Short mmCIF file of N, CA and C in Angstrom, two decimals:
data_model
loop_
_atom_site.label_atom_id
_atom_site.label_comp_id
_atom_site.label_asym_id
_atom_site.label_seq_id
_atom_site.Cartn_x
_atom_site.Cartn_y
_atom_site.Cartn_z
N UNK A 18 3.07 77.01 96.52
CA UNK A 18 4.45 77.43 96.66
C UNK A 18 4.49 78.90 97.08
N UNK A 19 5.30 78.88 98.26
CA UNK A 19 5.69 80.76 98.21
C UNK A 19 5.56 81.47 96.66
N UNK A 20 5.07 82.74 96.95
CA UNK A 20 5.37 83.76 96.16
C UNK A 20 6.60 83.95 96.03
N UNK A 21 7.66 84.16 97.62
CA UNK A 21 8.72 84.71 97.39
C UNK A 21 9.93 83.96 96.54
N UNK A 22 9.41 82.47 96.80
CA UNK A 22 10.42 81.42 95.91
C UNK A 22 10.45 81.74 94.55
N UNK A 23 9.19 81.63 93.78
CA UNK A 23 8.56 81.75 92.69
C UNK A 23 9.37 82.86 92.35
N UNK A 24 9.24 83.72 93.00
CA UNK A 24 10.07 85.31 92.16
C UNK A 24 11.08 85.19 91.44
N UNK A 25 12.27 84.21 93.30
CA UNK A 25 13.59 84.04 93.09
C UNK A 25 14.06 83.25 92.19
N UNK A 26 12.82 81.69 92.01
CA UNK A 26 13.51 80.77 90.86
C UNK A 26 13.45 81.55 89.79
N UNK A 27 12.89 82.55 89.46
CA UNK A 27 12.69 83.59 87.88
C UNK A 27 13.88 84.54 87.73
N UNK A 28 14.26 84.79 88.39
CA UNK A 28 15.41 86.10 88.83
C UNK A 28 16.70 85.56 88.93
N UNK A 29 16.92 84.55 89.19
CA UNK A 29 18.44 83.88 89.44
C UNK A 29 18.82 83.35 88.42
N UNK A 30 20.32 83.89 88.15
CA UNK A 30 20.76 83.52 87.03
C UNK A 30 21.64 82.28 87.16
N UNK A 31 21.67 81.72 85.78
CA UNK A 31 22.60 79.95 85.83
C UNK A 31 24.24 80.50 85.80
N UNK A 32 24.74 81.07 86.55
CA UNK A 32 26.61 81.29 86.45
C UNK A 32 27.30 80.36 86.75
N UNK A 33 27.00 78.70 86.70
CA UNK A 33 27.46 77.90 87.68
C UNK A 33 28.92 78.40 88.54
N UNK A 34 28.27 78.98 89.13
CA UNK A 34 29.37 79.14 90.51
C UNK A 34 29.69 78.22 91.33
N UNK A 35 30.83 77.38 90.76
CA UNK A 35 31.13 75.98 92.13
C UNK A 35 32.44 75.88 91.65
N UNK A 36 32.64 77.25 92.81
CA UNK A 36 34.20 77.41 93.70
C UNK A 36 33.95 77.38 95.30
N UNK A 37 35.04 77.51 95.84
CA UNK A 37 35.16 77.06 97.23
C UNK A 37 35.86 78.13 97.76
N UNK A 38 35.93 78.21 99.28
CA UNK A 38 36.47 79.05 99.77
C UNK A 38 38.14 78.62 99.64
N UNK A 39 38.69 79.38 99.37
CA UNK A 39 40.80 79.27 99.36
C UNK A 39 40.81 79.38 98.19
N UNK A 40 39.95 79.39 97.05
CA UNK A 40 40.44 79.28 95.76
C UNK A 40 40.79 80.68 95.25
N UNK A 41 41.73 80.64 93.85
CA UNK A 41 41.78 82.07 93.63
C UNK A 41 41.16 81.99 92.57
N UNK A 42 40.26 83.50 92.10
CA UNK A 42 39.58 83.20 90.78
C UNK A 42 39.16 84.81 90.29
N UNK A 43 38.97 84.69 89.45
CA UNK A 43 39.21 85.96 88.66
C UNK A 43 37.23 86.66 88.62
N UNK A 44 36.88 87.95 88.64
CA UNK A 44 35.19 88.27 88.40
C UNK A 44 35.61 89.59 87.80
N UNK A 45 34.94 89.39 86.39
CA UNK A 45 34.73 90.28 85.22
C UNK A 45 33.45 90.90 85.57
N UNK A 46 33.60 92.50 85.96
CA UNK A 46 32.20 92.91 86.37
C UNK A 46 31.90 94.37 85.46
N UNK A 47 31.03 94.56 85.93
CA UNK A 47 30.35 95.95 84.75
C UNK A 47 30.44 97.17 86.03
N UNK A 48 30.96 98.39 85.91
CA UNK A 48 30.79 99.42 87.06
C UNK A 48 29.74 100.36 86.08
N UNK A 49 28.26 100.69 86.11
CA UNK A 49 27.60 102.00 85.47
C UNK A 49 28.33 102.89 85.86
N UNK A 50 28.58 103.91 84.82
CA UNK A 50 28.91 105.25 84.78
C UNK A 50 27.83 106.30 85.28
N UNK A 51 28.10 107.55 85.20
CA UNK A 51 27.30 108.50 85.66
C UNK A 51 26.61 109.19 84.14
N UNK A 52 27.41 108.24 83.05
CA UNK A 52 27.02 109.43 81.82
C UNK A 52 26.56 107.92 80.83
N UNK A 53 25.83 107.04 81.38
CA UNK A 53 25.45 106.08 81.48
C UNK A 53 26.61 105.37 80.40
N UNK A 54 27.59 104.91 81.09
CA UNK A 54 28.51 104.39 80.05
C UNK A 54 28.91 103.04 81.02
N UNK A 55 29.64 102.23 80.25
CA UNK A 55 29.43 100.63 81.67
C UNK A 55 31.25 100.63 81.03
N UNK A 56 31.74 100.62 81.96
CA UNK A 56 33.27 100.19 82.58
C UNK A 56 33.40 98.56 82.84
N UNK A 57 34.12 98.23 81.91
CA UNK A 57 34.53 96.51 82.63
C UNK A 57 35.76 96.79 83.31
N UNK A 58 35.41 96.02 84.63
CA UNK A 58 36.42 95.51 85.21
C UNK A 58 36.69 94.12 85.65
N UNK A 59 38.06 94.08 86.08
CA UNK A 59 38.12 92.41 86.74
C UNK A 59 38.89 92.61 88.12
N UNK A 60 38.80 91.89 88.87
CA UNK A 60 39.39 91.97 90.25
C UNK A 60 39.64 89.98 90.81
N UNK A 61 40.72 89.90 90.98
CA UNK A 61 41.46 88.64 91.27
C UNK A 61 41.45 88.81 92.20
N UNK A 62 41.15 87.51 93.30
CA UNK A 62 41.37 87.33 94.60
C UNK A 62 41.37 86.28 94.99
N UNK A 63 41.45 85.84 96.50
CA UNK A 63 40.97 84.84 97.00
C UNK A 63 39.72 84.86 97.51
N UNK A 64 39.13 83.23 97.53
CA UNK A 64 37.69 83.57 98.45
C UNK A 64 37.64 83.33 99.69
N UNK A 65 37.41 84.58 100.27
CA UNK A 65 37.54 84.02 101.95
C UNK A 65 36.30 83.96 102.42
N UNK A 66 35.24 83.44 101.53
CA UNK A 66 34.01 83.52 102.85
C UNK A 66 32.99 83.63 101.51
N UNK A 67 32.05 82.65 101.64
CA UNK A 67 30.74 82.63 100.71
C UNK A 67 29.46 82.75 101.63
N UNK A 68 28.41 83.14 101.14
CA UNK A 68 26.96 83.56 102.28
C UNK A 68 26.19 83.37 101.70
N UNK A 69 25.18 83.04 102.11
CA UNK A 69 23.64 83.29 101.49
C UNK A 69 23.28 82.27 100.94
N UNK A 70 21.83 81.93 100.59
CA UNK A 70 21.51 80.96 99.44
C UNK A 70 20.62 81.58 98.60
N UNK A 71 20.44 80.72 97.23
CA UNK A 71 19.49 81.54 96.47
C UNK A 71 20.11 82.83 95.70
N UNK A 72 19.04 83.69 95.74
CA UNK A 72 19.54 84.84 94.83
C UNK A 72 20.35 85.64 95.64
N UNK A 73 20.29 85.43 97.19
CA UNK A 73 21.30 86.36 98.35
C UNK A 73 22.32 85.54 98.34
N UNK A 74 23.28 85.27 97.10
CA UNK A 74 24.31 84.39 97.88
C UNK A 74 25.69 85.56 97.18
N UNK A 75 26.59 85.44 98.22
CA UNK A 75 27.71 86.59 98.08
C UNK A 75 28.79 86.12 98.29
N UNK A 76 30.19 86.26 98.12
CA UNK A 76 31.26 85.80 97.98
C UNK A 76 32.00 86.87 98.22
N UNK A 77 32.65 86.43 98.87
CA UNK A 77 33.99 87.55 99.14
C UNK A 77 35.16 87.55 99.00
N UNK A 78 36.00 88.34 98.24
CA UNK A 78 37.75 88.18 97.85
C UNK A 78 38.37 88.98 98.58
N UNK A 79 39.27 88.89 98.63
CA UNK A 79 40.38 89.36 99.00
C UNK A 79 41.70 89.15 98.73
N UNK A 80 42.71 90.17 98.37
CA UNK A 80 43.64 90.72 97.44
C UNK A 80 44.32 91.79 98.16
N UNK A 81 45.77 91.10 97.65
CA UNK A 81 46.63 92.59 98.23
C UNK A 81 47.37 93.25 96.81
N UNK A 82 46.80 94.62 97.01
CA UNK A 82 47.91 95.72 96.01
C UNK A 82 48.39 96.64 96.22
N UNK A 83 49.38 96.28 95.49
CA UNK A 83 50.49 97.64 96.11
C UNK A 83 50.40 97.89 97.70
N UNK A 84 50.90 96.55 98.46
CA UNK A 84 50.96 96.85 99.93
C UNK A 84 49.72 96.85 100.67
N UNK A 85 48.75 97.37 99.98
CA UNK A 85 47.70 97.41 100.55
C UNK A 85 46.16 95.95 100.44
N UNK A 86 45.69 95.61 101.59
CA UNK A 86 44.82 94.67 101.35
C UNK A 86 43.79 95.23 100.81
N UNK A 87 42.85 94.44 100.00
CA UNK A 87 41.87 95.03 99.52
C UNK A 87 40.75 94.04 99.53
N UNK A 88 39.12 93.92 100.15
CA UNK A 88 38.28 93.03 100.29
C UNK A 88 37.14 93.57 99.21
N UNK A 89 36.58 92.95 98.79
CA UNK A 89 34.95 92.94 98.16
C UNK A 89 34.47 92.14 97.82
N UNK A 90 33.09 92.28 97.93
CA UNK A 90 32.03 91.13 98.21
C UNK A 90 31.28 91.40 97.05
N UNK A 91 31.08 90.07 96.17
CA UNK A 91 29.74 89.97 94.96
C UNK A 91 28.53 89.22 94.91
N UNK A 92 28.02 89.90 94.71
CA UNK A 92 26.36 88.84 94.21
C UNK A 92 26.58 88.06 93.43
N UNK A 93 26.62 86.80 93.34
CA UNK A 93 27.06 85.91 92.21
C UNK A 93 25.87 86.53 91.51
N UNK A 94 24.57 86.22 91.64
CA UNK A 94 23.90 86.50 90.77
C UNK A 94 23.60 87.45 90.19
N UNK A 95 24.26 88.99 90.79
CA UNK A 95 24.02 90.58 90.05
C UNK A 95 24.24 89.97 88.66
N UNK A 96 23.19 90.66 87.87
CA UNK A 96 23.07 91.17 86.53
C UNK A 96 24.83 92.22 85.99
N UNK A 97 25.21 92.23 87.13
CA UNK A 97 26.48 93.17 86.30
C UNK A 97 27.89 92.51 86.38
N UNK A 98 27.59 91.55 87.16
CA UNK A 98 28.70 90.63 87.20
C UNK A 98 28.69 89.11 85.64
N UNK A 99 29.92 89.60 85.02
CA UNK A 99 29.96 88.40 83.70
C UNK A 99 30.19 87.47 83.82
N UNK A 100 31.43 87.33 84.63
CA UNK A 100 32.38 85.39 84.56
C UNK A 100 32.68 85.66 85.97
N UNK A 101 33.32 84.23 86.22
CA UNK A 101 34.20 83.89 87.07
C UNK A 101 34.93 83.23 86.60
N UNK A 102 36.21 82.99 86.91
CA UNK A 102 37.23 82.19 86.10
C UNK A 102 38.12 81.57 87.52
N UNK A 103 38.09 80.45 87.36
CA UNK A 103 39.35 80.07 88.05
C UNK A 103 40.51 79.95 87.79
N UNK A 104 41.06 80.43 88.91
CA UNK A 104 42.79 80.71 88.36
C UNK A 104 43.65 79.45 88.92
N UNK A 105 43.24 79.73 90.30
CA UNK A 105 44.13 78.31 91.22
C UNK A 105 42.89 77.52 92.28
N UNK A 106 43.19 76.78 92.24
CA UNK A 106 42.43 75.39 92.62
C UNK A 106 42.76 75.63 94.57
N UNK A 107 42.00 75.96 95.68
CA UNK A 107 42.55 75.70 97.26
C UNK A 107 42.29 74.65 97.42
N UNK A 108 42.83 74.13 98.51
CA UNK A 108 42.72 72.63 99.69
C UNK A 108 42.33 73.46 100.98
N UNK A 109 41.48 74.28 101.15
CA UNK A 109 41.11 74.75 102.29
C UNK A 109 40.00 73.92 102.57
N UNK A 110 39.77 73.27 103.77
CA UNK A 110 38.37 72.42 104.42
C UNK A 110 37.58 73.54 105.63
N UNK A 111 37.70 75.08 105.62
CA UNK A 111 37.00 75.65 106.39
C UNK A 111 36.12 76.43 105.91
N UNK A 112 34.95 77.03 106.40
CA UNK A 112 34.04 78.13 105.33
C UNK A 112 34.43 79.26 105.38
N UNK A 113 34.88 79.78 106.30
CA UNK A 113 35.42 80.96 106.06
C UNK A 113 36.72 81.06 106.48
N UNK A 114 37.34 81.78 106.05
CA UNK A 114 38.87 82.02 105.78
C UNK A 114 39.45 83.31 106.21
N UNK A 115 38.68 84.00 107.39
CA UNK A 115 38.80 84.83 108.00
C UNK A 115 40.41 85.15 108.47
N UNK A 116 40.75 83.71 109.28
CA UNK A 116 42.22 83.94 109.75
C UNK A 116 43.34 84.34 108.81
N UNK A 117 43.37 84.24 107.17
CA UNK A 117 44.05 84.70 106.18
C UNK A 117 44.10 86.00 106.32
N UNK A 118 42.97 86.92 106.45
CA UNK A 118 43.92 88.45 106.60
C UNK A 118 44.68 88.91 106.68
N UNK A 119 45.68 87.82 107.72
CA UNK A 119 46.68 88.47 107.99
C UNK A 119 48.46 88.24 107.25
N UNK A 120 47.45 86.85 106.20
CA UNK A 120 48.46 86.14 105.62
C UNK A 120 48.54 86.56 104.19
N UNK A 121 47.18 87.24 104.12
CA UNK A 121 47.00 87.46 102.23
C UNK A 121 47.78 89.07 102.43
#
């Protein structure tokens, strides 16, 4: 077997992540401080676009506040990311959800 597999089956964590792109869902994450102190946060969005397999797999939300859109992308599997929660259930059948930009 690869080395490099071997690493990844050791390193990847079980979050069962099985959401879909259109859904909205909530990620409870850890920000390190500079005075080594850990900040929880959460950020609600939609998912417009999942990537990767394995331990490279990333997800991307997007959210509008206060007028303004706002995108970011997570490692499901970072160590600093806690939950995912689903909020609302999509009927989207495409992988990425690019054309929403302009709708979210």
């Amino acid at each position: 077997m690869n080395i490099v597999k071997i690493i990844e089956n050791n390193q990847i964590d079980t979050k069962n992540f099985e959401f879909r792109t259109g859904d909205k869902i909530s990620v409870n994450f850890k920000i390190l401080d500079t005075n080594i102190r850990k900040k929880q946060y959460s950020f609600e969005g939609y998912i417009i676009a999942i990537k990767g397999t394995g331990i490279n797999t990333t997800c991307t939300l997007r959210k509008s506040s206060f007028g303004e859109h706002v995108e970011k992308t997570f490692f499901i599997n970072s160590p600093l990311v806690n939950s995912f929660t689903l909020i609302k259930k999509g009927n989207k059948k495409q992988a990425k959800l690019y054309y929403m930009k302009d709708k979210i």
